[in-house]
Amino acid sequence: MTRRQTDFSPAPASLPGLLLAVLLAAVASGGDASAKPLLTDSQLTYASACIAGDDTAKRLIEICTRGLEENRASDGQRIEMLDSLAWSYINVDDLDRADATFGDILTIDPQAEPGLQGSAWILYMRDDYAPAAELFRQAVARKPRGQNVAGLAASQYHARQIDLDEFTGYMRAALALDPDYRWAIRELGWVLAYADRYEPALEQFRTALAKNDWDANAEYGLAYVLSQQDKWHEAFDHVTRALEIDPDYISARSRRSLILLNLDRPKQALKDADAVIEAWPAADDGYVRKARALVALGRGSEANELLAGAEKQAGASSYLLFWRAKLLAGDGDYAAALTQIERSVALEEADHYDHRLHAEIAMELDRLPQARAAIDRALQLKPGDSYTQFINALVLLREERFEQGEAAFDAAIEAGLHGDYLGDFLSALVDKSRFIQAIQMRVRYSDRTDEAESSGSVAGSN
C-alpha cells in the first residue's frame, strides 16, 4: 500500500463531528432569529427557554442573552444559562465568545463543573491538550460523568501522557457511565484506526451507527478503515452514505477521491479533488488528490506543475513534498525527487513513508549511506511495516550483506508482504551475480507454497 492511501484528515474526529456529539444543549444553527417570536410558549421565560435549549443556536444566543439581562436568576440558573449560551456560540463556530462565556461561569463559581468542562473542550478544540487534560481532571473530580472522563482520556492521549491501552481503558469507563455517548464511541474508533487496529475500530464505528444511522462521521470512519484494508468497494458505499448525510463533509469527499482512484475511476476522482481544493484552498489534501488523478489520466506533467504551484497556497508540508518526490521518481527524475524528499524528511511531521521513499530514491542514485540512514529511520518509526522491511532487504543487498538481506526478506514475508515481491528480490540478487542464492530461494519458496497447498487440500477433505 502506498503512502497517503493511509493519509487522512487531520484530527481523529473532525470538528463538526465532535461538536454534534459533545454539545449538551445546542442544536444545529440556522434560521432567522426574527422570523418568529423568541418565546413561542406563554409559560416560558427567556431564562427557562435558554436552559431548555430547545431551539436553534442563533436563536438561543438571543434568548439566553435576554435571560441573563433580566437579573432575576439565581447563581445556579445563571450558570445553566451561560452554559447553554456558550455551547450555542460553539455551534456557530465562535470559540472566542464561547471561551469567554465559560469563563463567566467560573467567575461565579471557580469549581463549577459546566465551566471546567466547557473551558476544557475549548482547549481541546484548539489542540491545546495538556491544559485541557488538567481542566478535565478537575471536572471529573467535581462530577465523574462520561463526557468528562472521555475528554480527560482524549486530552491525555493526544498530549502523550497515556498510552493506547490506558486511553482505551479510560474510554471504556466513560462509555460505561454513558453508553450512548457517540463522540466517545467514535473517538475510540478513530484512535484505534490510527493505531492500525482496524477490526476493533470498525466495531466502534458500527456501534455508533447502530445508535444513530444518520451519523456521517461514523460512516466516514468505516470508509476510512475499509480503504486502509484495500476494501475499496465497501469503502465507497460508506463514504457515499456519509456524503448523502452531509454533502459538505469535505474530509469524506477527499477520501472518496482516493477511493475512486483505486476503483480505476480517475475522472470522478478528479471531480472530487477539485471540490476539495475549492473548499480548502489552503490545505494540501485536494492538490495531492488531484495530482494523483491527473497521473492516472496520463497527465503527469500537469500533476507535477500542480504540486509545484500548490506550495504557494498550502505551504511546504511533508505530505505535499512526499508526493512531489514520488511523482518525480515515477518519471525517472531521481535527482529532482531527492531534492523534494530531502525537504520532506527535514520536517518534524515526516513519517516512515517519507523516510522509506527517501531510501528508495537514494538507492536509485547509488547513495548507499544515505539509503541506509533513511531506511533505519523508517524502521525505527514503524518496525512492523512489511514493505519497509522489504526495502531494508534491498538496501542490504546493495550493501552486499546478502545473508542478512535474505533474512530481512523472510521477515517481510512473515510480516505480511505479498509473495509477488519475491520476483523483485530475486532480480536484485541476480543483479549482484548471486545466482545460486536466487535459485535456492526460489526453490525454498516454491516448496513452502507446495506445503501450504498440500495442507489446504488435507484440511479441505475433513
XYZ file of C-alpha atoms in Angstrom:
462
model
C 0.000 0.000 0.000
C 1.442 3.334 -0.983
C 1.606 6.268 1.316
C -1.346 8.570 1.538
C -3.685 5.815 0.777
C -3.236 5.862 4.517
C -3.458 9.622 4.738
C -6.428 11.037 6.259
C -7.925 14.169 7.660
C -6.006 15.938 10.433
C -7.816 15.080 13.669
C -9.243 11.697 14.806
C -12.758 13.137 14.844
C -13.430 16.172 12.669
C -14.608 19.297 14.472
C -18.225 19.115 13.182
C -18.463 15.524 14.368
C -17.073 16.462 17.760
C -19.455 19.350 18.265
C -22.538 17.405 17.314
C -21.755 14.825 19.943
C -20.455 16.871 22.853
C -22.952 19.706 22.753
C -25.195 19.383 25.727
C -27.772 21.985 24.908
C -27.108 23.420 21.479
C -28.725 22.204 18.275
C -27.927 22.866 14.646
C -27.616 26.541 13.843
C -29.663 28.209 11.191
C -32.785 30.248 10.650
C -33.532 33.902 11.100
C -33.911 34.837 14.754
C -36.516 37.420 13.819
C -38.618 35.080 11.676
C -40.777 34.045 14.661
C -41.182 35.208 18.272
C -38.323 34.187 20.527
C -40.800 32.800 23.079
C -43.484 30.662 21.454
C -44.943 29.293 24.712
C -46.644 31.666 27.143
C -45.424 29.506 30.047
C -41.762 30.123 29.153
C -39.461 32.913 30.266
C -36.236 33.800 28.494
C -34.351 32.091 31.311
C -36.329 28.842 31.145
C -36.224 28.794 27.316
C -32.481 29.296 27.420
C -31.946 26.498 29.942
C -34.233 24.158 27.968
C -32.052 24.740 24.901
C -34.817 23.633 22.550
C -34.119 25.996 19.651
C -31.536 26.828 17.015
C -28.145 28.070 18.133
C -28.654 31.528 16.648
C -31.987 31.982 18.417
C -30.626 30.565 21.675
C -27.881 33.179 21.673
C -30.507 35.936 21.671
C -32.787 34.118 24.101
C -30.003 33.446 26.592
C -28.641 36.978 26.292
C -32.055 38.370 27.194
C -32.468 35.873 30.010
C -29.151 36.890 31.523
C -30.104 40.564 31.297
C -33.205 40.050 33.450
C -31.116 39.792 36.667
C -33.756 37.690 38.402
C -31.972 34.325 38.254
C -30.017 32.597 40.979
C -26.320 31.853 40.516
C -27.212 28.246 39.656
C -29.683 29.349 36.981
C -27.198 31.858 35.569
C -24.611 29.100 35.271
C -27.123 26.962 33.376
C -27.931 29.853 31.034
C -24.290 30.680 30.472
C -23.602 27.018 29.700
C -26.383 26.962 27.101
C -25.158 30.256 25.644
C -21.546 29.070 25.440
C -22.425 25.863 23.585
C -24.611 27.882 21.226
C -21.595 30.064 20.435
C -19.603 26.904 19.742
C -22.285 25.700 17.382
C -21.937 28.866 15.300
C -18.120 28.473 15.352
C -17.468 31.408 17.673
C -14.959 29.799 20.011
C -13.707 33.089 21.425
C -17.130 34.093 22.769
C -17.756 30.556 23.962
C -14.468 30.612 25.860
C -15.319 33.950 27.461
C -18.779 32.685 28.439
C -17.374 29.577 30.114
C -15.036 31.975 31.899
C -18.089 33.865 33.175
C -19.328 30.603 34.727
C -16.029 30.157 36.539
C -16.201 33.744 37.786
C -19.466 32.869 39.525
C -18.080 29.556 40.819
C -14.435 28.593 40.101
C -15.325 24.933 40.696
C -18.485 24.830 38.571
C -18.364 21.623 36.522
C -20.009 23.126 33.389
C -17.384 25.886 33.325
C -14.483 23.484 33.869
C -15.717 21.048 31.242
C -16.609 23.724 28.710
C -13.276 25.514 29.067
C -11.546 22.148 28.698
C -13.381 21.418 25.441
C -12.389 24.811 24.050
C -8.732 23.981 24.731
C -9.226 20.546 23.191
C -10.775 22.006 20.042
C -7.733 24.269 19.779
C -5.397 21.245 20.098
C -4.075 22.544 23.428
C -4.251 19.133 25.025
C -2.154 19.310 28.205
C -4.065 22.224 29.826
C -7.308 20.664 28.571
C -6.426 17.467 30.443
C -5.885 19.418 33.660
C -9.306 21.094 33.422
C -10.993 17.795 32.543
C -9.284 16.260 35.594
C -10.866 18.948 37.773
C -14.240 18.434 36.077
C -14.062 14.677 36.730
C -13.342 15.388 40.396
C -16.482 17.541 40.538
C -18.704 15.179 38.544
C -17.325 11.931 37.042
C -19.643 11.648 34.070
C -18.994 10.201 30.638
C -18.173 13.439 28.838
C -15.598 14.470 31.426
C -13.888 11.084 31.569
C -13.822 10.821 27.755
C -12.446 14.355 27.432
C -9.766 13.569 30.004
C -8.818 10.371 28.172
C -8.618 12.016 24.753
C -6.683 15.032 26.038
C -4.153 12.906 27.886
C -3.676 10.605 24.909
C -3.129 13.421 22.415
C -0.803 15.130 24.906
C 1.106 11.799 25.047
C 0.512 11.496 28.766
C -1.001 8.000 28.477
C -0.542 5.131 26.023
C -3.129 3.477 23.808
C -4.101 0.791 26.312
C -4.629 3.351 29.075
C -6.642 5.529 26.695
C -8.828 2.562 25.755
C -9.441 1.784 29.419
C -10.498 5.366 30.158
C -12.827 5.438 27.161
C -14.426 2.133 28.172
C -15.033 3.656 31.613
C -16.570 6.766 30.024
C -18.880 4.611 27.946
C -19.843 2.582 30.996
C -21.025 5.870 32.520
C -22.758 6.977 29.310
C -23.228 4.115 26.804
C -24.925 6.411 24.270
C -22.124 8.999 24.110
C -21.405 8.686 20.390
C -18.469 11.092 20.343
C -16.601 8.813 22.747
C -17.538 5.746 20.684
C -16.233 7.374 17.505
C -13.148 8.886 19.120
C -12.155 5.456 20.367
C -12.715 4.185 16.830
C -10.533 6.875 15.281
C -7.664 6.386 17.703
C -7.763 2.626 17.159
C -7.839 3.192 13.384
C -4.786 5.436 13.501
C -3.010 2.755 15.527
C -3.766 0.248 12.720
C -6.165 -1.697 14.952
C -8.704 -1.904 12.223
C -11.144 -4.563 13.393
C -11.888 -3.007 16.810
C -12.085 0.385 15.088
C -14.732 -0.965 12.703
C -16.646 -2.288 15.701
C -16.715 1.181 17.269
C -17.982 2.919 14.143
C -20.645 0.251 13.643
C -21.728 0.685 17.250
C -22.122 4.433 16.678
C -24.219 3.791 13.577
C -26.394 1.311 15.449
C -27.269 4.142 17.824
C -27.869 6.652 15.016
C -27.793 5.595 11.362
C -27.508 9.258 10.308
C -24.052 9.600 11.848
C -21.916 10.916 8.972
C -18.697 10.759 10.993
C -19.216 7.074 11.767
C -19.924 6.326 8.093
C -16.738 8.184 7.184
C -14.871 6.216 9.831
C -15.984 2.959 8.252
C -14.933 4.234 4.818
C -11.529 5.244 6.164
C -10.793 1.889 7.808
C -12.098 -0.183 4.915
C -9.971 1.809 2.471
C -6.966 1.199 4.713
C -7.715 -2.500 4.264
C -7.932 -2.076 0.467
C -11.649 -2.908 0.570
C -12.399 -0.186 -1.905
C -15.915 -1.173 -2.980
C -17.166 -1.425 0.612
C -15.410 1.814 1.484
C -17.100 3.554 -1.444
C -20.557 2.574 -0.176
C -19.892 4.072 3.244
C -18.209 7.263 2.065
C -21.087 7.843 -0.339
C -23.528 7.423 2.533
C -21.522 9.917 4.618
C -21.843 12.467 1.821
C -25.557 11.770 1.432
C -25.973 12.651 5.103
C -23.658 15.673 4.921
C -22.914 16.882 1.373
C -20.454 19.462 2.774
C -18.291 16.855 4.527
C -15.031 17.733 2.799
C -12.900 15.115 4.552
C -15.291 12.477 3.230
C -15.116 13.972 -0.263
C -11.329 13.813 -0.132
C -11.454 10.186 0.961
C -13.931 9.433 -1.828
C -11.479 10.889 -4.348
C -8.869 8.415 -3.121
C -11.335 5.533 -3.186
C -12.482 6.374 -6.714
C -8.870 6.482 -7.852
C -8.335 2.971 -6.516
C -11.528 1.835 -8.227
C -9.999 2.998 -11.524
C -12.396 5.934 -11.855
C -9.899 8.816 -12.126
C -12.272 11.260 -13.841
C -14.658 11.109 -10.907
C -11.718 11.210 -8.502
C -10.569 14.405 -10.219
C -14.001 15.979 -9.771
C -13.977 15.283 -6.040
C -10.407 16.576 -5.760
C -11.415 19.858 -7.387
C -14.234 20.183 -4.839
C -11.748 19.667 -2.011
C -9.423 22.360 -3.406
C -12.330 24.776 -3.751
C -13.402 24.174 -0.138
C -9.889 24.013 1.351
C -7.598 26.082 -0.902
C -5.008 26.475 1.872
C -4.813 22.722 2.614
C -2.566 20.267 0.793
C -5.098 17.438 0.631
C -7.010 18.380 -2.502
C -3.875 19.167 -4.523
C -2.415 15.729 -3.849
C -5.704 14.017 -4.672
C -5.912 15.958 -7.930
C -2.294 15.259 -8.865
C -2.786 11.541 -8.403
C -5.930 11.600 -10.528
C -4.093 13.536 -13.255
C -1.304 10.941 -13.283
C -3.882 8.183 -13.659
C -5.314 10.078 -16.625
C -1.875 10.261 -18.258
C -1.379 13.935 -17.446
C 1.776 13.634 -15.352
C 3.307 16.955 -16.362
C 0.163 18.763 -15.199
C 0.351 16.882 -11.921
C 3.934 17.994 -11.294
C 3.094 21.594 -12.145
C 0.072 21.467 -9.860
C 2.066 20.274 -6.856
C 4.863 22.773 -7.508
C 2.323 25.595 -7.512
C 0.402 24.192 -4.539
C 3.194 25.186 -2.166
C 2.195 28.827 -2.625
C -1.315 28.010 -1.391
C -0.770 25.217 1.110
C 2.852 25.580 2.175
C 5.631 23.001 2.033
C 4.061 20.176 4.042
C 5.645 16.740 4.279
C 2.555 15.296 2.583
C 2.870 17.611 -0.419
C 6.626 17.178 -0.724
C 6.317 13.399 -0.455
C 4.000 13.287 -3.442
C 6.127 15.706 -5.450
C 9.068 13.376 -4.844
C 7.051 10.272 -5.652
C 5.741 11.653 -8.937
C 9.192 12.834 -9.974
C 10.647 9.428 -9.125
C 7.887 7.813 -11.147
C 9.043 9.891 -14.114
C 12.634 8.741 -13.540
C 13.857 12.164 -12.404
C 15.542 10.852 -9.263
C 17.782 13.865 -8.705
C 14.788 16.212 -8.550
C 12.890 13.648 -6.474
C 15.752 13.503 -3.981
C 15.643 17.271 -3.532
C 11.951 17.136 -2.633
C 12.134 14.124 -0.315
C 15.107 15.657 1.498
C 12.950 18.715 2.134
C 10.184 16.436 3.388
C 12.266 14.408 5.851
C 13.674 17.630 7.300
C 10.205 18.472 8.620
C 9.081 17.347 12.060
C 5.896 15.825 10.641
C 7.777 13.369 8.386
C 6.791 9.755 8.991
C 8.061 6.319 7.991
C 6.627 6.697 4.462
C 8.833 9.740 3.867
C 11.973 8.013 5.106
C 11.180 4.851 3.167
C 10.771 6.773 -0.075
C 13.988 8.629 0.760
C 15.753 5.252 0.941
C 14.295 4.090 -2.374
C 15.326 7.265 -4.190
C 18.789 7.255 -2.630
C 19.257 3.649 -3.781
C 18.392 4.601 -7.347
C 21.138 7.221 -7.175
C 23.634 4.744 -5.610
C 23.826 6.806 -2.431
C 24.028 3.825 -0.113
C 24.965 5.586 3.162
C 22.022 7.919 2.636
C 19.725 4.989 1.828
C 20.887 3.124 4.937
C 20.263 6.093 7.244
C 16.832 6.641 5.713
C 15.643 3.041 5.952
C 16.937 2.750 9.507
C 14.834 5.778 10.432
C 11.789 4.268 8.700
C 12.277 1.012 10.608
C 12.628 2.931 13.838
C 9.298 4.681 13.240
C 7.398 1.585 12.065
C 9.375 -1.630 12.590
C 6.461 -3.918 11.779
C 5.718 -2.489 8.331
C 6.309 -5.249 5.790
C 7.149 -3.024 2.821
C 9.652 -1.060 4.895
C 11.282 -4.373 5.793
C 11.366 -5.246 2.095
C 13.158 -2.007 1.199
C 15.596 -2.726 4.016
C 16.261 -6.134 2.425
C 17.037 -4.444 -0.912
C 19.381 -1.961 0.768
C 21.166 -4.873 2.437
C 21.709 -6.459 -0.992
C 23.151 -3.194 -2.309
C 25.492 -3.236 0.695
C 26.453 -6.817 -0.268
C 25.123 -8.171 3.026
C 23.405 -10.997 1.204
C 22.525 -13.402 4.012
C 21.132 -10.556 6.109
C 19.180 -9.345 3.089
C 17.586 -12.771 2.645
C 16.692 -12.901 6.333
C 15.166 -9.425 6.101
C 13.092 -10.502 3.108
C 11.849 -13.556 5.015
C 10.866 -11.276 7.897
C 8.962 -9.022 5.481
C 7.007 -12.009 4.154
C 6.229 -13.096 7.712
C 5.003 -9.541 8.433
C 2.537 -9.773 5.530
C 4.436 -8.723 2.408
C 2.767 -10.077 -0.729
C 4.552 -13.028 -2.307
C 4.742 -11.208 -5.640
C 7.691 -9.238 -4.253
C 9.796 -12.397 -4.310
C 10.481 -11.830 -8.020
C 11.783 -8.335 -7.335
C 14.076 -9.599 -4.612
C 15.394 -12.437 -6.750
C 16.070 -9.994 -9.599
C 18.078 -7.860 -7.185
C 20.098 -10.925 -6.202
C 20.780 -11.759 -9.842
C 21.873 -8.162 -10.452
C 24.530 -8.761 -7.795
C 25.517 -12.069 -9.501
C 24.090 -14.119 -6.629
C 22.678 -16.753 -8.966
C 22.915 -19.748 -6.616
C 21.312 -17.861 -3.745
C 18.482 -16.733 -6.024
C 17.871 -20.311 -7.223
C 17.901 -21.657 -3.677
C 15.441 -19.010 -2.531
C 13.168 -19.750 -5.471
C 13.157 -23.449 -4.590
C 12.634 -22.738 -0.900
C 9.627 -20.520 -1.536
C 8.221 -22.957 -4.102
C 8.460 -25.749 -1.511
C 6.741 -23.519 1.028
C 3.903 -22.853 -1.432
C 3.541 -26.564 -2.203
C 3.389 -27.383 1.506
C 0.716 -24.730 2.092
C -1.374 -26.017 -0.817
C -0.991 -29.595 0.411
C -2.073 -28.634 3.918
C -5.059 -26.817 2.487
C -6.093 -29.887 0.482
C -5.869 -32.108 3.561
C -7.827 -29.645 5.652
C -10.444 -29.335 2.954
C -11.001 -33.108 2.868
C -12.018 -33.272 6.546
